[in-house]
Amino acid sequence: MSDDGREEADNQRDQMSIDAAEEVNPNHLKLYYGRLFPYADMFKWLSYGNDGKHPGCDASFFGRREFSFTLDNDVYLRFQSFNTLPDLENSIKDKSPSKIDIGPVYSVDPSKRHAYAQSGVNVFTPVERELVFDIDITDYDDVRYCCSGADVCLDCWPLMTVAIKVIDAALREDFGFNHILWVFSGRRGVHCWVCDGKARRLTNEQRAAIADYFRVYKGNENSGKKVSLAGPVLHPFLVRSYADFLKDFFETKLLSSQNLFLTEERYEKILEMIPDNSVTSELRGKWQQNTRRSSAPKEDINLVRWAQLKSTLQSGKQKGQGLRRCVEEIVFCFAYPRLDMEVSKHMNHLLKAPFCVHPKTGGYLDVLSVLEMNASAMKEDQFSHITRCYHVILSGRVCVPIDPDNCDEFDPTRVPMLSQLLGELNIEGRTADDGNVWDGTSLGKSIRFFRSSFLQPLLKSCKEEIESSYSSKLQQSKSSISW
Amino acid sequence: MEIVRPQRKPPSGDAVPTLPLYRSAPPLEVRLEDFELYAMDRLRVLKGISDGLSRGKKPEEMEKLVTDLWKTHMRHPHAPDAANKDIISHFVLRLVYCRTEELRKWFLSNETALFRYRFLAQTPEAQRKLMAEFDLPYKAVSSTEFEGIKDKLSQVARLLGHSLPASDALFYKVPFEEVSELVAGRRVFIQKGYAYVAMNQVVSLVVTQFRSLQSKALILTNRKWTSTIREEEKDRLTPIVEALCTSYLGPDYSQPKEFSEVSIKDINQIAKSSFPLCMRHLFEKLREDHHLKHGGRMQLGLFLKGVGLKLEDALAFWKAEFSQKVGAERFDKEYAYSIRHNYGREGKRTDYTPYSCQKIISSTPGVGDHHGCPYRHFSEENLRAALCRMGVNSGAMEDVMEKVRNRHYQLACTITFEAIHGSSYDAGINHPNQYFTDSQKILKSKLHFGDVPSLKLM
Ligand SMILES: [Zn+2]
């Protein structure tokens, strides 16, 4: 690195120390992009088999995909596109974006959209895009008492886990999708990428229909999230969501972990959802007395009160369908996935790429592990700066895939951190020309999972799809044109 | 030229009349006159539908509206001729509306809505026949499969308040993406990518098919239009086709209706009570500046003629204003001519027709011009201020602004009309003189509640 570059790095370091707790060290990021980021896997994935030799492959496919980069100085570069894996890799290494977003595949190369616009022949419009979902823990603030905002802990993370289960089951069972990638969104929640060919080619209207299929909340952000399950019975999708996931999760986990009935303020919020004064006053009476008497301490007060509420609502006295539905409505209100609908509805919505490092996920790197870093193993120009800057070294968490079949085991607090990975890299003592540098790091497990459970089956079906659509195209005779 | 009746085979099997799917152009020879008249009639239907949809009418209301519109405009005493009129008018309009993306979109959505409600009005038998004609690639659910998912299907049927499916009930297995609206409302059972659509929900399927058929056809027609038809028909059809989509379909208001007459002394009052915003604005600007540029003079002048201002009064009215600015002599020399011209007393001596909304909306006022449609040409701020001066309340104001944002300028004007007159106005504003006439009607009917300026009826 030149002296100028060194000075620049020093300047960056000084700026960083100002709001240190929020930023990822740019030199770390450079190392991550230099040695760990799985370019080839990302390229394979987003090529969907079109990087092969088959005559049915669309060689322009990957090059029409929009990437957008957020740079360190808050510069936002949209409509980046790359024709080859080296193009992608070099650009990311060069720009070292603090965030990479993936957009749709357009009708024409997005970086040349202006040229096409002038020629007036091709319309610049999105033609393919994964069906995506974004679930953010910040949208659950009215039903979790442990954390708020962007914070998450092991008590509230299971809300994300149950969301994955509900949506994943519906995507597979109802919609028949097979190639679904769940990703830790960095700190606040999860992203879902549905990558089946059919999903990628859905129109905006069809995407909106799926989003609406998942909607149970009525009203908007301002009117407060209220669930309404009207009708004499529930739709089979809601029945499954409730019976297979939500009921059990609510009763065995959420009730006690969030202490949903602990205080008057909390149970009042639940009583509000019951539109019958005789029921609510009966329960209220019980619970107010109950608090004063401070009954048997061994029993979990949340479970006791929930059981009372249920038996009151479901007792023979309550004939009305609406009241019986209340139990389900309460469970849905607390536990049903809260999707950011807008993200799913439009083809051209950008979503953060998997394996990005979440820029706002902080955490101090163990100073010692930095000092122990072996300069000869690193071989990167930036290394000397890292050691000099150790006092502000911070790290972010990597947006790793989540296995929906084992999502209960996913622990957001143990997701690989940038600092940790670089430390491991150092211990491994590998050089850059070794094939899979990440193999010995804690990122290895994530990439191996990505390949075996997602990428390989996906590419297999892409290949079949390309072959079959090619042969049917050959057979297709020219249809006559009629007015 | 005579209409040559097509040698069409009667529909195979029974003779249940169904709807045409407009798959190919009819082998009919059409009189040029009918070509245009039929198209105008269908256009009236489509405009009515478009109006109804953008006013947010409910499905039941739309069903009634479409039936009424069809009866009013497309009826023909002779049944085969009615069928021909349906087909011919569709193909003419397809030609008219294939030419730009925007036109295609408009045509597609209104033709699809028309088809939807006509389909709903068919007998179940005719509906089944249409299903067959579409040759939908959907399989009916087999009885073994039905037994396996019967519980789920009954659950959805109960949810919708339908009767429970009998064991011989017909369900179609359809890729879910082809029945978006059923999916969105969770009004269908979905399994492994397939929606199980009950016979009574079939309209959604058929409409999707119809829409995609039409969408493809419009693209093809557009290609043919640009490659051959436009040139080949440049002396015959092309002028008609190019004029049709902007044609104004209402009465022309070139003669004041109901023999009404308005005198100069009333004009201030009726401007305040019954002029649409575009004319009020011109009128106020004229009073303020004692001058209007050409576009404004034409728009206001012809409107006033339609309102019933006689030529002599018109001359006096314009002179009174203009002479304050340019002097009486210059007015007589430079401006009086064009006023007489508007009344057909100079030049070609033809009557000039007052401008329709369509024409006003599509005008392009420049700097210093005051003509045009305020809903389209004003800034939001100016429009709000102007509406406020007219006495539009804040609730209606937001409705108006929403319509403006969606570029439904005539609906915005209609809502203004409703707000000011305190009564609903289903017809929709298409012409400033219609606004005026109907405003006067309403005010007159309220006359006994107070003193309202009105026209003198002869
Ligand atoms: Zn928490």
Short mmCIF file of C-alpha atoms in Angstrom, two decimals, chain B residues 81-438:
data_model
loop_
_atom_site.label_atom_id
_atom_site.label_comp_id
_atom_site.label_asym_id
_atom_site.label_seq_id
_atom_site.Cartn_x
_atom_site.Cartn_y
_atom_site.Cartn_z
CA ASP B 81 -76.72 -8.46 -35.93
CA ALA B 82 -76.23 -7.86 -32.24
CA ALA B 83 -73.65 -10.63 -32.19
CA ASN B 84 -71.95 -9.11 -35.21
CA LYS B 85 -71.96 -5.69 -33.67
CA ASP B 86 -70.29 -7.13 -30.58
CA ILE B 87 -67.54 -8.75 -32.63
CA ILE B 88 -67.00 -5.96 -35.12
CA SER B 89 -66.89 -3.25 -32.50
CA HIS B 90 -64.37 -5.24 -30.50
CA PHE B 91 -62.05 -5.65 -33.45
CA VAL B 92 -62.30 -2.03 -34.47
CA LEU B 93 -61.43 -0.89 -30.97
CA ARG B 94 -58.65 -3.42 -30.79
CA LEU B 95 -57.16 -1.64 -33.76
CA VAL B 96 -57.74 1.74 -32.17
CA TYR B 97 -56.26 0.77 -28.83
CA CYS B 98 -53.34 -1.39 -29.92
CA ARG B 99 -51.17 1.55 -30.78
CA THR B 100 -49.51 2.55 -27.52
CA GLU B 101 -48.79 0.87 -24.23
CA GLU B 102 -51.11 3.22 -22.41
CA LEU B 103 -53.98 2.64 -24.80
CA ARG B 104 -53.47 -1.12 -24.65
CA LYS B 105 -53.54 -1.07 -20.87
CA TRP B 106 -56.76 0.88 -20.78
CA PHE B 107 -58.47 -1.30 -23.34
CA LEU B 108 -57.27 -4.51 -21.76
CA SER B 109 -58.49 -3.71 -18.29
CA ASN B 110 -61.91 -2.49 -19.41
CA GLU B 111 -62.50 -5.26 -21.95
CA THR B 112 -61.53 -7.77 -19.27
CA ALA B 113 -63.94 -6.22 -16.79
CA LEU B 114 -66.64 -6.22 -19.44
CA PHE B 115 -66.01 -9.89 -20.11
CA ARG B 116 -66.00 -10.74 -16.40
CA TYR B 117 -69.42 -9.28 -15.77
CA ARG B 118 -70.91 -10.61 -18.96
CA PHE B 119 -69.59 -14.06 -18.03
CA LEU B 120 -71.16 -13.81 -14.60
CA ALA B 121 -74.52 -13.05 -16.19
CA GLN B 122 -74.43 -16.27 -18.24
CA THR B 123 -76.26 -19.43 -17.29
CA PRO B 124 -74.15 -22.18 -15.67
CA GLU B 125 -74.58 -24.17 -18.84
CA ALA B 126 -73.21 -21.38 -21.01
CA GLN B 127 -70.39 -20.86 -18.53
CA ARG B 128 -69.40 -24.50 -18.78
CA LYS B 129 -69.43 -24.25 -22.53
CA LEU B 130 -67.17 -21.22 -22.45
CA MET B 131 -64.82 -23.08 -20.16
CA ALA B 132 -64.63 -25.80 -22.75
CA GLU B 133 -64.08 -23.29 -25.52
CA PHE B 134 -61.09 -21.83 -23.71
CA ASP B 135 -59.64 -25.28 -23.83
CA LEU B 136 -58.19 -24.68 -20.40
CA PRO B 137 -55.29 -26.97 -19.67
CA TYR B 138 -56.68 -27.76 -16.25
CA LYS B 139 -57.65 -31.17 -15.12
CA ALA B 140 -60.79 -31.79 -13.19
CA VAL B 141 -59.90 -33.36 -9.88
CA SER B 142 -60.37 -37.11 -9.98
CA SER B 143 -62.65 -38.75 -7.45
CA THR B 144 -59.79 -40.57 -5.72
CA GLU B 145 -57.88 -37.34 -5.31
CA PHE B 146 -61.07 -35.64 -4.20
CA GLU B 147 -61.59 -38.16 -1.41
CA GLY B 148 -58.07 -37.48 -0.15
CA ILE B 149 -58.53 -33.73 0.24
CA LYS B 150 -62.27 -33.61 0.81
CA ASP B 151 -61.86 -32.29 4.35
CA LYS B 152 -59.71 -29.39 3.23
CA LEU B 153 -62.06 -28.57 0.39
CA SER B 154 -65.07 -28.58 2.72
CA GLN B 155 -63.18 -26.36 5.14
CA VAL B 156 -62.65 -23.74 2.43
CA ALA B 157 -66.24 -24.11 1.22
CA ARG B 158 -67.51 -23.48 4.76
CA LEU B 159 -65.15 -20.55 5.09
CA LEU B 160 -66.73 -19.00 2.02
CA GLY B 161 -70.25 -19.84 3.07
CA HIS B 162 -70.69 -22.15 0.11
CA SER B 163 -72.52 -25.42 0.35
CA LEU B 164 -70.32 -28.40 1.07
CA PRO B 165 -68.97 -30.08 -2.02
CA ALA B 166 -70.86 -33.22 -2.97
CA SER B 167 -68.91 -36.25 -4.02
CA ASP B 168 -69.53 -35.46 -7.68
CA ALA B 169 -68.60 -31.80 -7.27
CA LEU B 170 -66.34 -30.48 -9.99
CA PHE B 171 -63.03 -28.94 -8.96
CA TYR B 172 -60.31 -27.79 -11.30
CA LYS B 173 -56.65 -28.17 -10.45
CA VAL B 174 -54.93 -24.97 -11.50
CA PRO B 175 -51.41 -23.59 -11.01
CA PHE B 176 -51.87 -21.17 -8.12
CA GLU B 177 -50.34 -18.24 -9.99
CA GLU B 178 -53.22 -18.27 -12.45
CA VAL B 179 -55.80 -17.51 -9.77
CA SER B 180 -54.02 -14.73 -7.92
CA GLU B 181 -57.13 -13.14 -6.52
CA LEU B 182 -58.36 -16.40 -5.01
CA VAL B 183 -54.92 -16.99 -3.50
CA ALA B 184 -54.72 -13.45 -2.12
CA GLY B 185 -58.05 -13.84 -0.34
CA ARG B 186 -57.30 -17.38 0.88
CA ARG B 187 -60.49 -18.34 -0.92
CA VAL B 188 -59.10 -21.54 -2.33
CA PHE B 189 -57.30 -24.61 -1.06
CA ILE B 190 -53.72 -24.80 -2.33
CA GLN B 191 -51.51 -27.85 -2.28
CA LYS B 192 -48.10 -28.36 -3.87
CA GLY B 193 -48.49 -25.41 -6.18
CA TYR B 194 -52.02 -26.19 -7.32
CA ALA B 195 -55.17 -24.36 -6.40
CA TYR B 196 -58.33 -26.43 -6.22
CA VAL B 197 -60.89 -24.15 -7.81
CA ALA B 198 -64.56 -24.87 -7.37
CA MET B 199 -66.91 -24.52 -10.30
CA ASN B 200 -68.50 -21.41 -8.83
CA GLN B 201 -65.10 -19.69 -8.61
CA VAL B 202 -64.30 -20.37 -12.18
CA VAL B 203 -64.80 -16.81 -13.34
CA SER B 204 -61.40 -15.92 -12.00
CA LEU B 205 -59.80 -18.59 -14.21
CA VAL B 206 -61.67 -17.61 -17.28
CA VAL B 207 -60.92 -13.95 -16.82
CA THR B 208 -57.21 -14.63 -16.48
CA GLN B 209 -57.30 -16.60 -19.70
CA PHE B 210 -59.31 -13.96 -21.48
CA ARG B 211 -56.93 -11.27 -20.35
CA SER B 212 -53.83 -13.05 -21.53
CA LEU B 213 -55.49 -13.87 -24.84
CA GLN B 214 -56.37 -10.23 -25.36
CA SER B 215 -52.99 -9.02 -24.24
CA LYS B 216 -51.21 -11.17 -26.81
CA ALA B 217 -53.71 -10.23 -29.49
CA LEU B 218 -53.15 -6.52 -28.87
CA ILE B 219 -49.41 -6.88 -29.35
CA LEU B 220 -49.93 -8.77 -32.60
CA THR B 221 -52.46 -6.27 -33.84
CA ASN B 222 -50.06 -3.47 -33.04
CA ARG B 223 -47.40 -5.15 -35.14
CA LYS B 224 -49.79 -5.51 -38.04
CA TRP B 225 -50.96 -1.97 -37.63
CA THR B 226 -47.49 -0.46 -37.85
CA SER B 227 -46.24 -2.82 -40.52
CA THR B 228 -49.14 -2.83 -42.95
CA ILE B 229 -52.60 -1.67 -41.98
CA ARG B 230 -51.79 1.96 -41.21
CA GLU B 231 -50.31 2.48 -44.65
CA GLU B 232 -52.75 0.36 -46.63
CA GLU B 233 -55.77 1.99 -45.02
CA LYS B 234 -54.43 5.52 -44.88
CA ASP B 235 -57.31 6.91 -46.91
CA ARG B 236 -60.07 4.87 -45.35
CA LEU B 237 -59.71 3.40 -41.87
CA THR B 238 -56.61 5.07 -40.53
CA PRO B 239 -58.16 8.52 -39.97
CA ILE B 240 -61.13 6.94 -38.22
CA VAL B 241 -58.93 4.74 -36.07
CA GLU B 242 -56.68 7.60 -35.07
CA ALA B 243 -59.57 9.84 -34.14
CA LEU B 244 -61.61 7.27 -32.23
CA CYS B 245 -59.67 6.98 -29.01
CA THR B 246 -59.86 10.69 -28.32
CA SER B 247 -63.39 11.05 -29.53
CA TYR B 248 -65.81 12.70 -27.22
CA LEU B 249 -68.98 10.70 -26.96
CA GLY B 250 -71.45 13.04 -25.33
CA PRO B 251 -73.69 15.73 -26.80
CA ASP B 252 -71.73 18.56 -28.39
CA TYR B 253 -73.37 21.51 -26.60
CA SER B 254 -72.84 23.71 -29.64
CA GLN B 255 -76.41 24.86 -29.33
CA PRO B 256 -77.53 25.89 -25.87
CA LYS B 257 -79.77 23.18 -24.55
CA GLU B 258 -83.35 23.61 -23.52
CA PHE B 259 -83.52 26.96 -25.29
CA SER B 260 -81.84 28.55 -22.38
CA GLU B 261 -80.43 31.99 -22.52
CA VAL B 262 -78.22 33.89 -20.19
CA SER B 263 -77.84 37.62 -20.01
CA ILE B 264 -74.79 39.64 -19.12
CA LYS B 265 -76.15 40.84 -15.84
CA ASP B 266 -76.53 37.28 -14.51
CA ILE B 267 -73.17 36.12 -15.67
CA ASN B 268 -71.25 36.94 -12.49
CA GLN B 269 -73.67 35.00 -10.38
CA ILE B 270 -73.91 31.92 -12.55
CA ALA B 271 -70.13 31.86 -12.92
CA LYS B 272 -69.91 31.59 -9.20
CA SER B 273 -72.61 28.98 -8.82
CA SER B 274 -72.36 26.80 -11.90
CA PHE B 275 -69.08 27.16 -13.79
CA PRO B 276 -66.63 24.29 -13.54
CA LEU B 277 -63.24 25.23 -12.16
CA CYS B 278 -61.59 25.57 -15.58
CA MET B 279 -64.15 28.18 -16.67
CA ARG B 280 -64.28 29.93 -13.31
CA HIS B 281 -60.56 30.36 -13.49
CA LEU B 282 -60.68 31.84 -17.00
CA PHE B 283 -63.58 34.03 -16.02
CA GLU B 284 -61.81 35.38 -12.95
CA LYS B 285 -58.58 35.94 -14.84
CA LEU B 286 -60.46 37.83 -17.52
CA ARG B 287 -62.08 40.07 -14.90
CA GLU B 288 -58.70 40.59 -13.25
CA ASP B 289 -56.44 41.14 -16.26
CA HIS B 290 -59.08 42.37 -18.75
CA HIS B 291 -57.38 40.07 -21.20
CA LEU B 292 -57.02 36.41 -22.13
CA LYS B 293 -54.70 34.81 -24.62
CA HIS B 294 -56.07 32.95 -27.63
CA GLY B 295 -56.42 29.53 -25.96
CA GLY B 296 -58.34 31.03 -23.07
CA ARG B 297 -60.59 33.12 -25.32
CA MET B 298 -61.51 30.01 -27.31
CA GLN B 299 -62.12 27.79 -24.32
CA LEU B 300 -64.20 30.34 -22.39
CA GLY B 301 -65.83 31.92 -25.44
CA LEU B 302 -67.21 28.67 -26.84
CA PHE B 303 -68.30 27.58 -23.38
CA LEU B 304 -70.26 30.81 -22.95
CA LYS B 305 -71.83 30.28 -26.30
CA GLY B 306 -72.92 26.83 -25.15
CA VAL B 307 -74.23 28.30 -21.93
CA GLY B 308 -76.51 30.51 -23.95
CA LEU B 309 -74.77 33.86 -24.27
CA LYS B 310 -76.01 35.39 -27.51
CA LEU B 311 -73.55 36.84 -29.98
CA GLU B 312 -74.47 40.43 -29.26
CA ASP B 313 -74.09 39.86 -25.54
CA ALA B 314 -70.85 38.01 -26.07
CA LEU B 315 -69.43 40.94 -28.02
CA ALA B 316 -70.50 43.31 -25.30
CA PHE B 317 -69.14 41.10 -22.58
CA TRP B 318 -65.68 40.67 -24.11
CA LYS B 319 -65.53 44.30 -25.15
CA ALA B 320 -66.26 45.50 -21.65
CA GLU B 321 -63.23 43.66 -20.39
CA PHE B 322 -60.78 43.98 -23.24
CA SER B 323 -61.36 47.67 -23.85
CA GLN B 324 -60.09 48.39 -20.34
CA LYS B 325 -56.79 46.99 -21.41
CA VAL B 326 -56.45 47.53 -25.17
CA GLY B 327 -59.10 50.15 -25.80
CA ALA B 328 -62.42 49.80 -27.59
CA GLU B 329 -61.03 50.52 -31.00
CA ARG B 330 -58.41 47.86 -30.91
CA PHE B 331 -60.95 45.39 -29.60
CA ASP B 332 -63.24 46.02 -32.56
CA LYS B 333 -60.35 45.67 -34.95
CA GLU B 334 -58.50 42.69 -33.56
CA TYR B 335 -60.77 40.64 -31.34
CA ALA B 336 -64.39 41.10 -32.39
CA TYR B 337 -63.75 39.09 -35.54
CA SER B 338 -62.82 35.91 -33.74
CA ILE B 339 -65.86 36.13 -31.49
CA ARG B 340 -68.15 36.40 -34.46
CA HIS B 341 -66.12 33.61 -35.99
CA ASN B 342 -66.86 31.39 -33.01
CA TYR B 343 -70.54 32.02 -33.56
CA GLY B 344 -70.15 31.15 -37.22
CA ARG B 345 -70.70 34.70 -38.43
CA GLU B 346 -67.32 35.06 -40.07
CA GLY B 347 -65.01 32.90 -42.11
CA LYS B 348 -66.40 29.51 -42.95
CA ARG B 349 -69.54 30.33 -41.07
CA THR B 350 -69.60 27.04 -39.32
CA ASP B 351 -70.54 26.80 -35.73
CA TYR B 352 -67.65 26.07 -33.45
CA THR B 353 -68.34 23.48 -30.79
CA PRO B 354 -67.55 24.09 -27.12
CA TYR B 355 -64.54 22.11 -25.94
CA SER B 356 -65.03 18.78 -24.22
CA CYS B 357 -63.05 17.77 -21.14
CA GLN B 358 -61.00 15.44 -23.28
CA LYS B 359 -59.90 18.31 -25.47
CA ILE B 360 -59.24 20.64 -22.57
CA ILE B 361 -57.26 18.04 -20.66
CA SER B 362 -55.06 17.29 -23.65
CA SER B 363 -54.31 20.96 -24.36
CA THR B 364 -50.89 22.30 -23.49
CA PRO B 365 -51.12 25.76 -21.95
CA GLY B 366 -47.92 27.76 -21.99
CA VAL B 367 -46.64 30.70 -19.97
CA GLY B 368 -49.33 33.32 -19.47
CA ASP B 369 -52.07 30.95 -20.61
CA HIS B 370 -55.01 30.28 -18.35
CA HIS B 371 -56.87 27.66 -20.35
CA GLY B 372 -56.57 23.91 -19.84
CA CYS B 373 -57.86 21.69 -17.07
CA PRO B 374 -56.89 22.94 -13.59
CA TYR B 375 -56.95 19.38 -12.25
CA ARG B 376 -54.28 18.47 -14.72
CA HIS B 377 -52.40 21.72 -15.22
CA PHE B 378 -52.38 23.39 -11.79
CA SER B 379 -49.77 22.67 -9.16
CA GLU B 380 -51.17 20.83 -6.14
CA GLU B 381 -50.89 23.96 -4.04
CA ASN B 382 -52.74 26.15 -6.52
CA LEU B 383 -55.38 23.52 -7.05
CA ARG B 384 -56.01 23.21 -3.32
CA ALA B 385 -56.32 26.97 -2.99
CA ALA B 386 -58.71 27.18 -5.94
CA LEU B 387 -60.90 24.34 -4.63
CA CYS B 388 -60.94 25.96 -1.25
CA ARG B 389 -62.23 29.18 -2.78
CA MET B 390 -64.94 27.17 -4.51
CA GLY B 391 -66.02 25.87 -1.12
CA VAL B 392 -64.87 22.26 -1.38
CA ASN B 393 -64.59 20.77 2.11
CA SER B 394 -61.41 19.09 3.28
CA GLY B 395 -62.74 15.53 3.03
CA ALA B 396 -63.75 15.94 -0.59
CA MET B 397 -60.52 17.83 -1.19
CA GLU B 398 -58.48 14.74 -0.36
CA ASP B 399 -60.68 12.63 -2.63
CA VAL B 400 -60.11 15.10 -5.42
CA MET B 401 -56.36 15.12 -4.87
CA GLU B 402 -56.27 11.34 -4.90
CA LYS B 403 -58.05 11.22 -8.24
CA VAL B 404 -55.68 13.86 -9.54
CA ARG B 405 -52.68 11.82 -8.43
CA ASN B 406 -54.11 8.87 -10.34
CA ARG B 407 -54.69 11.15 -13.30
CA HIS B 408 -58.48 10.81 -13.22
CA TYR B 409 -59.05 14.49 -13.89
CA GLN B 410 -62.68 14.19 -14.91
CA LEU B 411 -63.47 12.22 -11.78
CA ALA B 412 -61.72 14.89 -9.74
CA CYS B 413 -64.04 17.43 -11.35
CA THR B 414 -67.02 15.15 -10.70
CA ILE B 415 -66.17 14.96 -7.02
CA THR B 416 -65.85 18.72 -6.91
CA PHE B 417 -69.27 18.96 -8.51
CA GLU B 418 -70.70 16.59 -5.91
CA ALA B 419 -69.08 18.44 -3.03
CA ILE B 420 -70.35 21.81 -4.14
CA HIS B 421 -73.86 20.70 -4.98
CA GLY B 422 -74.17 18.31 -2.07
CA SER B 423 -75.57 15.57 -4.23
CA SER B 424 -74.11 12.55 -5.92
CA TYR B 425 -73.52 12.71 -9.64
CA ASP B 426 -73.19 9.30 -11.21
CA ALA B 427 -73.01 10.43 -14.80
CA GLY B 428 -69.50 11.80 -14.40
CA ILE B 429 -68.31 15.07 -15.91
CA ASN B 430 -67.30 14.84 -19.56
CA HIS B 431 -67.95 18.36 -20.71
CA PRO B 432 -67.84 21.79 -19.05
CA ASN B 433 -71.23 22.62 -20.49
CA GLN B 434 -72.65 19.43 -19.03
CA TYR B 435 -71.26 20.55 -15.67
CA PHE B 436 -73.00 23.87 -16.13
CA THR B 437 -76.34 22.50 -17.31
CA ASP B 438 -76.59 19.89 -14.59
#
